[in-house]
CSV table of C-alpha atoms in Angstrom, one decimal:
chain,number,residue,atom,x,y,z
A,1,MET,CA,-0.1,-0.1,-0.1
A,2,VAL,CA,2.8,2.4,1.0
A,3,THR,CA,4.8,1.5,-2.1
A,4,GLY,CA,1.9,2.0,-4.5
A,5,ALA,CA,1.0,5.4,-3.0
A,6,ALA,CA,4.6,6.5,-3.1
A,7,ALA,CA,5.0,5.4,-6.7
A,8,ALA,CA,1.9,7.3,-7.7
A,9,THR,CA,3.1,10.3,-5.8
A,10,VAL,CA,6.5,10.3,-7.2
A,11,CYS,CA,5.1,10.2,-10.8
A,12,TYR,CA,3.0,13.3,-10.0
A,13,ASN,CA,5.8,15.2,-8.3
A,14,ILE,CA,8.6,14.4,-10.6
A,15,ARG,CA,7.1,16.8,-13.2
A,16,GLN,CA,6.4,19.6,-10.6
A,17,ARG,CA,8.5,22.7,-9.9
A,18,HIS,CA,9.6,24.3,-6.7
A,19,PRO,CA,6.8,26.6,-5.3
A,20,SER,CA,9.0,29.8,-5.4
A,21,LEU,CA,12.3,28.9,-7.1
A,22,GLU,CA,13.4,27.7,-10.5
A,23,LEU,CA,14.1,24.1,-9.4
A,24,PRO,CA,12.5,20.7,-9.4
A,25,LEU,CA,10.1,20.1,-6.6
A,26,ILE,CA,12.1,17.1,-5.4
A,27,ASP,CA,15.3,18.0,-3.7
A,28,TYR,CA,17.6,15.3,-5.0
A,29,ASP,CA,20.6,16.3,-2.7
A,30,LEU,CA,18.4,15.9,0.3
A,31,ALA,CA,17.3,12.4,-1.1
A,32,LEU,CA,21.0,11.5,-1.7
A,33,LEU,CA,21.8,12.4,1.9
A,34,PHE,CA,18.9,10.4,3.5
A,35,GLN,CA,17.9,7.5,1.1
A,36,PRO,CA,21.0,5.3,1.3
A,37,MET,CA,20.7,5.3,5.1
A,38,LEU,CA,17.0,4.9,4.8
A,39,VAL,CA,17.4,1.7,2.7
A,40,LEU,CA,20.1,0.4,5.1
A,41,GLY,CA,17.8,0.9,8.1
A,42,ILE,CA,15.0,-1.0,6.2
A,43,SER,CA,17.2,-4.0,6.1
A,44,ILE,CA,17.9,-3.9,9.8
A,45,GLY,CA,14.2,-3.1,10.6
A,46,VAL,CA,13.0,-6.2,8.6
A,47,GLY,CA,15.4,-8.3,10.7
A,48,PHE,CA,14.0,-6.8,13.9
A,49,ASN,CA,10.4,-7.5,12.9
A,50,VAL,CA,11.3,-11.2,12.9
A,51,ILE,CA,12.9,-11.0,16.2
A,52,PHE,CA,10.6,-8.8,18.3
A,53,PRO,CA,7.2,-9.9,19.4
A,54,ASP,CA,4.0,-8.3,17.9
A,55,TRP,CA,3.1,-6.6,21.3
A,56,MET,CA,6.5,-4.7,21.5
A,57,ILE,CA,6.2,-3.6,17.9
A,58,THR,CA,2.7,-2.4,18.6
A,59,ILE,CA,3.7,-0.4,21.6
A,60,LEU,CA,6.6,1.1,19.6
A,61,LEU,CA,4.4,2.1,16.8
A,62,ILE,CA,1.9,3.9,19.0
A,63,ILE,CA,4.6,5.8,20.9
A,64,VAL,CA,6.5,6.8,17.7
A,65,PHE,CA,3.4,7.8,15.8
A,66,LEU,CA,2.0,9.9,18.7
A,67,VAL,CA,5.2,11.7,19.2
A,68,MET,CA,5.7,12.4,15.5
A,69,SER,CA,2.0,13.5,14.9
A,70,SER,CA,2.3,16.0,17.9
A,71,LYS,CA,5.6,17.4,16.5
A,72,SER,CA,4.0,17.7,13.0
A,73,PHE,CA,1.0,19.5,14.4
A,74,LEU,CA,2.9,21.9,16.3
A,75,LYS,CA,5.1,22.7,13.2
A,76,GLY,CA,1.9,23.1,11.2
A,77,VAL,CA,0.6,25.6,13.7
A,78,GLN,CA,3.9,27.5,13.6
A,79,THR,CA,4.0,27.5,9.7
A,80,TRP,CA,0.3,28.7,9.7
A,81,LYS,CA,1.2,31.7,11.9
A,82,LYS,CA,4.1,32.7,9.6
A,83,GLU,CA,1.8,32.4,6.6
A,84,THR,CA,-0.7,34.6,8.2
A,85,ILE,CA,1.9,37.3,9.0
A,86,LYS,CA,3.2,37.2,5.3
A,87,LYS,CA,-0.4,37.5,4.1
A,88,LYS,CA,-1.1,40.5,6.3
A,89,GLU,CA,2.2,42.2,5.2
A,90,ALA,CA,1.4,41.5,1.6
A,91,GLY,CA,-2.1,43.0,2.0
A,92,ARG,CA,-0.6,46.1,3.6
A,93,GLN,CA,2.0,46.5,0.9
A,94,LEU,CA,-0.7,46.1,-1.8
A,95,GLU,CA,-3.0,48.6,0.0
A,96,LEU,CA,-0.1,51.1,0.1
A,97,ASN,CA,0.7,50.6,-3.5
A,98,THR,CA,-2.9,51.1,-4.5
A,99,LYS,CA,-3.2,54.4,-2.6
A,100,ASP,CA,0.1,55.8,-4.0
A,101,ASN,CA,-0.6,54.7,-7.5
A,102,ALA,CA,-4.4,55.1,-7.7
A,103,VAL,CA,-4.3,56.9,-11.0
A,104,GLU,CA,-1.6,54.6,-12.6
A,105,VAL,CA,-3.1,51.3,-11.5
A,106,LYS,CA,-5.5,51.1,-14.4
A,107,THR,CA,-2.9,51.8,-17.1
A,108,GLN,CA,-0.1,49.6,-15.4
A,109,ASN,CA,-2.3,46.8,-14.2
A,110,GLU,CA,-0.6,44.2,-16.5
A,111,GLU,CA,2.9,45.3,-15.3
A,112,GLN,CA,1.9,45.0,-11.7
A,113,VAL,CA,0.6,41.6,-12.2
A,114,THR,CA,3.9,40.4,-13.7
A,115,THR,CA,6.1,42.2,-11.1
A,116,ASN,CA,4.0,41.5,-8.1
A,117,GLY,CA,2.6,38.2,-9.2
A,118,LYS,CA,4.1,36.6,-6.2
A,119,GLN,CA,1.2,38.1,-4.1
A,120,THR,CA,-1.6,37.2,-6.4
A,121,GLY,CA,-0.4,33.8,-7.4
A,122,SER,CA,-0.5,34.7,-11.2
A,123,ASN,CA,3.1,34.2,-11.7
A,124,GLU,CA,2.7,30.5,-12.1
A,125,SER,CA,1.4,30.9,-15.6
A,126,LYS,CA,4.4,33.1,-16.4
A,127,LYS,CA,7.0,30.5,-15.3
A,128,PRO,CA,8.9,29.0,-18.2
A,129,LYS,CA,7.9,25.4,-19.0
A,130,VAL,CA,10.5,22.7,-18.2
A,131,SER,CA,10.5,19.4,-19.8
A,132,LEU,CA,10.4,16.2,-17.8
A,133,ILE,CA,13.9,15.3,-18.8
A,134,ASP,CA,15.3,18.7,-17.7
A,135,ASN,CA,13.4,18.5,-14.4
A,136,ILE,CA,15.2,15.4,-13.3
A,137,CYS,CA,18.8,15.4,-11.8
A,138,TRP,CA,20.0,12.4,-13.5
A,139,LYS,CA,23.3,11.9,-11.8
A,140,GLU,CA,21.7,11.9,-8.4
A,141,LEU,CA,18.9,9.7,-9.5
A,142,GLY,CA,21.5,7.3,-11.0
A,143,LEU,CA,23.3,7.1,-7.6
A,144,LEU,CA,20.2,6.5,-5.6
A,145,THR,CA,19.1,3.7,-8.0
A,146,ALA,CA,22.5,2.1,-7.9
A,147,VAL,CA,22.3,2.0,-4.0
A,148,TRP,CA,18.8,0.4,-4.3
A,149,VAL,CA,19.9,-2.1,-6.9
A,150,VAL,CA,23.1,-3.1,-5.1
A,151,ILE,CA,21.4,-3.6,-1.6
A,152,LEU,CA,18.5,-5.4,-3.3
A,153,ALA,CA,21.1,-7.8,-5.0
A,154,LEU,CA,22.7,-8.5,-1.6
A,155,GLN,CA,19.3,-9.2,0.0
A,156,ILE,CA,18.4,-11.7,-2.8
A,157,ALA,CA,21.8,-13.4,-2.5
A,158,LYS,CA,21.4,-13.5,1.3
A,159,ASN,CA,18.0,-15.3,0.8
A,160,TYR,CA,19.8,-18.2,-0.9
A,161,SER,CA,22.3,-18.6,1.9
A,162,THR,CA,22.0,-20.4,5.1
A,163,THR,CA,20.6,-18.2,7.9
A,164,CYS,CA,23.3,-17.1,10.4
A,165,SER,CA,26.1,-18.7,8.3
A,166,VAL,CA,29.3,-16.7,7.5
A,167,GLU,CA,28.1,-16.0,4.0
A,168,TYR,CA,24.7,-14.7,5.5
A,169,TRP,CA,26.4,-12.2,7.8
A,170,VAL,CA,29.0,-11.1,5.2
A,171,LEU,CA,26.1,-10.4,2.7
A,172,ASN,CA,24.5,-8.3,5.4
A,173,LEU,CA,27.6,-6.4,6.4
A,174,LEU,CA,28.3,-5.5,2.8
A,175,GLN,CA,25.2,-3.2,2.8
A,176,ILE,CA,26.9,-0.9,5.3
A,177,PRO,CA,29.8,0.4,3.0
A,178,VAL,CA,27.5,0.8,0.2
A,179,ALA,CA,25.0,2.9,1.9
A,180,VAL,CA,27.5,4.7,4.2
A,181,GLY,CA,29.8,5.4,1.1
A,182,VAL,CA,27.1,7.3,-0.9
A,183,SER,CA,25.7,9.2,2.1
A,184,SER,CA,29.2,10.2,3.2
A,185,TYR,CA,30.0,11.5,-0.3
A,186,GLU,CA,26.9,13.8,0.0
A,187,VAL,CA,28.0,14.9,3.6
A,188,ILE,CA,31.5,15.7,2.3
A,189,CYS,CA,30.1,17.7,-0.6
A,190,LEU,CA,27.8,19.7,1.5
A,191,TYR,CA,30.4,20.3,4.2
A,192,LYS,CA,32.8,21.7,1.6
A,193,GLY,CA,30.3,23.7,-0.3
A,194,ARG,CA,30.4,21.7,-3.5
A,195,ARG,CA,26.8,20.9,-3.2
A,196,LYS,CA,23.9,22.7,-1.3
A,197,ILE,CA,20.3,22.2,-0.2
A,198,ALA,CA,19.0,24.4,-3.0
A,199,SER,CA,15.4,24.1,-1.9
A,200,LYS,CA,16.1,26.3,1.2
A,201,GLY,CA,16.5,29.3,-1.3
A,202,ASP,CA,19.1,32.0,-0.6
A,203,VAL,CA,19.4,31.1,3.1
A,204,ALA,CA,23.1,30.8,3.9
A,205,VAL,CA,23.7,27.5,5.6
A,206,THR,CA,27.1,26.3,7.2
A,207,TRP,CA,26.7,22.6,7.5
A,208,ARG,CA,28.7,21.2,10.4
A,209,VAL,CA,29.9,17.5,10.0
A,210,HIS,CA,28.3,16.4,13.4
A,211,LYS,CA,24.9,17.8,12.3
A,212,LEU,CA,24.9,16.0,9.0
A,213,LEU,CA,26.0,12.8,10.7
A,214,ILE,CA,23.1,13.2,13.1
A,215,TYR,CA,20.7,13.6,10.0
A,216,CYS,CA,22.2,10.4,8.5
A,217,GLY,CA,21.6,8.7,11.9
A,218,PHE,CA,17.9,9.8,11.8
A,219,GLY,CA,17.8,8.3,8.3
A,220,VAL,CA,19.0,5.0,9.6
A,221,LEU,CA,16.5,5.3,12.5
A,222,ALA,CA,13.6,6.1,10.1
A,223,GLY,CA,14.5,3.1,8.0
A,224,VAL,CA,14.7,0.7,11.0
A,225,LEU,CA,11.2,1.9,12.2
A,226,GLY,CA,9.9,1.7,8.7
A,227,GLY,CA,11.2,-1.9,8.2
A,228,MET,CA,10.2,-3.0,11.6
A,229,LEU,CA,6.6,-1.5,11.4
A,230,GLY,CA,6.2,-2.4,7.7
A,231,LEU,CA,6.2,1.2,6.6
A,232,GLY,CA,8.5,3.3,4.4
A,233,GLY,CA,10.1,5.5,7.0
A,234,GLY,CA,8.4,8.7,5.7
A,235,PHE,CA,6.6,9.3,9.0
A,236,ILE,CA,10.0,10.0,10.5
A,237,LEU,CA,11.8,11.6,7.6
A,238,GLY,CA,8.9,14.1,6.8
A,239,PRO,CA,8.8,15.9,10.1
A,240,LEU,CA,12.5,15.8,10.2
A,241,LEU,CA,12.8,17.8,6.8
A,242,LEU,CA,10.3,20.3,8.1
A,243,GLU,CA,12.5,20.9,11.2
A,244,MET,CA,15.4,21.5,8.8
A,245,GLY,CA,13.4,24.4,7.2
A,246,ILE,CA,12.5,22.8,4.0
A,247,PRO,CA,9.4,24.1,2.4
A,248,PRO,CA,6.3,21.7,3.0
A,249,GLN,CA,5.8,21.0,-0.7
A,250,VAL,CA,9.4,20.1,-1.1
A,251,SER,CA,9.5,18.2,2.2
A,252,SER,CA,6.5,16.0,1.1
A,253,ALA,CA,7.8,15.4,-2.4
A,254,THR,CA,11.3,14.6,-1.3
A,255,THR,CA,10.2,12.4,1.5
A,256,THR,CA,7.9,10.4,-0.8
A,257,PHE,CA,10.6,10.1,-3.4
A,258,ALA,CA,13.0,8.5,-0.8
A,259,MET,CA,10.2,6.5,0.8
A,260,PHE,CA,9.5,4.8,-2.6
A,261,PHE,CA,13.0,3.2,-2.7
A,262,SER,CA,12.7,2.2,1.0
A,263,ALA,CA,9.2,1.0,0.8
A,264,SER,CA,9.8,-1.1,-2.3
A,265,MET,CA,12.8,-2.6,-0.7
A,266,SER,CA,10.6,-3.4,2.3
A,267,VAL,CA,8.1,-5.1,0.1
A,268,ILE,CA,10.8,-7.3,-1.6
A,269,GLU,CA,12.3,-8.3,1.7
A,270,TYR,CA,9.0,-9.3,3.2
A,271,TYR,CA,8.2,-11.2,0.1
A,272,LEU,CA,11.5,-13.1,0.4
A,273,LEU,CA,10.7,-14.0,4.0
A,274,LYS,CA,7.2,-15.3,2.9
A,275,ARG,CA,5.5,-12.7,5.1
A,276,PHE,CA,3.8,-10.9,2.2
A,277,PRO,CA,0.2,-11.7,1.2
A,278,VAL,CA,0.3,-10.9,-2.6
A,279,PRO,CA,-3.4,-10.7,-3.5
A,280,TYR,CA,-4.3,-8.5,-0.5
A,281,ALA,CA,-1.1,-6.3,-1.2
A,282,VAL,CA,-2.0,-5.8,-4.8
A,283,TYR,CA,-5.5,-4.8,-4.0
A,284,LEU,CA,-4.2,-2.2,-1.4
A,285,ALA,CA,-1.6,-1.0,-3.8
A,286,VAL,CA,-4.2,-0.3,-6.5
A,287,VAL,CA,-6.5,1.6,-4.1
A,288,ALA,CA,-3.6,3.6,-2.6
A,289,THR,CA,-2.3,4.5,-6.1
A,290,ILE,CA,-5.7,6.0,-7.2
A,291,ALA,CA,-6.1,7.7,-3.8
A,292,ALA,CA,-2.6,9.2,-4.1
A,293,PHE,CA,-3.3,10.7,-7.6
A,294,VAL,CA,-6.6,12.1,-6.4
A,295,GLY,CA,-5.1,13.4,-3.1
A,296,GLN,CA,-2.1,15.2,-4.8
A,297,HIS,CA,-4.5,16.9,-7.3
A,298,VAL,CA,-7.1,18.0,-4.6
A,299,VAL,CA,-4.5,19.2,-2.1
A,300,GLY,CA,-2.7,21.1,-4.8
A,301,LYS,CA,-5.9,22.9,-5.8
A,302,VAL,CA,-6.6,23.8,-2.1
A,303,ILE,CA,-3.1,25.1,-1.5
A,304,LYS,CA,-3.4,27.2,-4.7
A,305,ILE,CA,-6.8,28.7,-3.6
A,306,LEU,CA,-5.8,29.3,0.2
A,307,GLY,CA,-2.2,30.1,-0.4
A,308,ARG,CA,-1.3,28.0,2.6
A,309,ALA,CA,1.3,25.2,2.3
A,310,SER,CA,0.9,24.4,6.0
A,311,ILE,CA,-2.2,22.3,5.0
A,312,ILE,CA,0.3,19.7,3.9
A,313,ILE,CA,1.8,19.6,7.5
A,314,PHE,CA,-1.6,19.2,9.1
A,315,ILE,CA,-2.6,16.4,6.6
A,316,LEU,CA,0.6,14.7,7.5
A,317,SER,CA,0.0,15.1,11.3
A,318,GLY,CA,-3.7,13.8,10.8
A,319,MET,CA,-2.4,10.8,8.9
A,320,ILE,CA,0.2,9.8,11.5
A,321,PHE,CA,-2.2,10.2,14.4
A,322,GLY,CA,-4.9,8.1,12.5
A,323,SER,CA,-2.3,5.4,11.8
A,324,ALA,CA,-1.4,5.4,15.5
A,325,ILE,CA,-5.1,4.9,16.6
A,326,SER,CA,-6.0,2.3,13.9
A,327,LEU,CA,-2.9,0.2,13.6
A,328,GLY,CA,-2.4,0.5,17.4
A,329,GLY,CA,-5.9,-0.6,17.9
A,330,ILE,CA,-5.6,-3.7,15.7
A,331,GLY,CA,-2.3,-4.6,17.3
A,332,ILE,CA,-3.8,-4.4,20.9
A,333,ALA,CA,-6.7,-6.4,19.8
A,334,LYS,CA,-4.4,-9.2,18.4
A,335,MET,CA,-2.2,-9.0,21.5
A,336,ILE,CA,-5.2,-9.5,23.8
A,337,LYS,CA,-6.3,-12.6,21.8
A,338,ARG,CA,-2.8,-14.1,22.1
A,339,ILE,CA,-2.8,-13.5,25.8
A,340,GLU,CA,-6.1,-15.3,26.1
A,341,ARG,CA,-4.8,-18.2,24.1
A,342,LYS,CA,-1.6,-18.2,26.3
A,343,GLU,CA,0.6,-18.1,23.3
A,344,TYR,CA,4.5,-17.5,23.5
A,345,MET,CA,5.1,-13.7,23.3
A,346,GLY,CA,8.8,-13.4,23.8
A,347,LEU,CA,11.7,-12.7,21.4
A,348,ASP,CA,12.2,-15.1,18.5
A,349,ASP,CA,15.5,-16.5,17.3
A,350,ILE,CA,16.3,-15.2,13.8
A,351,CYS,CA,18.7,-18.2,13.2
A,352,SER,CA,15.9,-20.7,13.7
A,353,TYR,CA,13.4,-18.6,11.6
A,354,GLN,CA,12.0,-20.6,8.6
A,355,PRO,CA,10.2,-18.6,5.9
């Protein structure tokens, strides 16, 4: 379901442009920083899913989702207040311009629309059209795809080895230099100024190594939680990008882009473990794909009408909170049934696991 929704959203967003800059909506440098660590974390999380009992995963899911939904909601309120201030300032400026140029407004109306289109929203039609090929950063996309393919190949090879054998652990450990190497390359480039997070605009940012490494650590954590809970890690990565000061539209698009790689990796790994009901998953993927296309279109229209990108943050917060209630409730119900049947609810041995 997550993979289907992510694929549909990426297909929609990959053609879109940044809301205020001449850039793609997806920030490929951000994706290059987080995606390799996210995919690595997914591999670890899937292993934890086998080891940890369902009740422990359920409790962890509820705690993480409630914390992330609260942080997202507060960030949404903060962004809403900033948007309100900007709208009032824009209204005052427009009123002053109208009073000072009351006579010239009629004759210079077209010029005012082109020069002040940022306030009225009409500048979108004036932006130059960019082809799909030019809207994709192919070098970064190639690196991201290469990481995904290499780690996937290691996972498939691991599936044909004996669990907990030397070969099994070597194939597991080989994922680390692949993911760490690509993310380290991006960290070094950002630190030395050879690359920059362009979606932040003209804001001057001096990246410190420890801060970039912390971000990479959060990428791994998002992947571990995503793999363990059967999600793509976007519920962790999305709020993190917002905290970094990334615009909500870019944060949502970049998170979904990175999540597509991690979620698809999670699907394949669960399939290899034979913990993946194919017919049920296909049905959910189709429904989620259709819903994603409709949602992107509707939300985009609402943002254009209201001029408030903070709506995306509130939607994210609501989705996380809803997931905490629904998934948590289902998990608790299953846990109660297992307690009534007096089933074993301790840790499992991954070495004795049989797909």
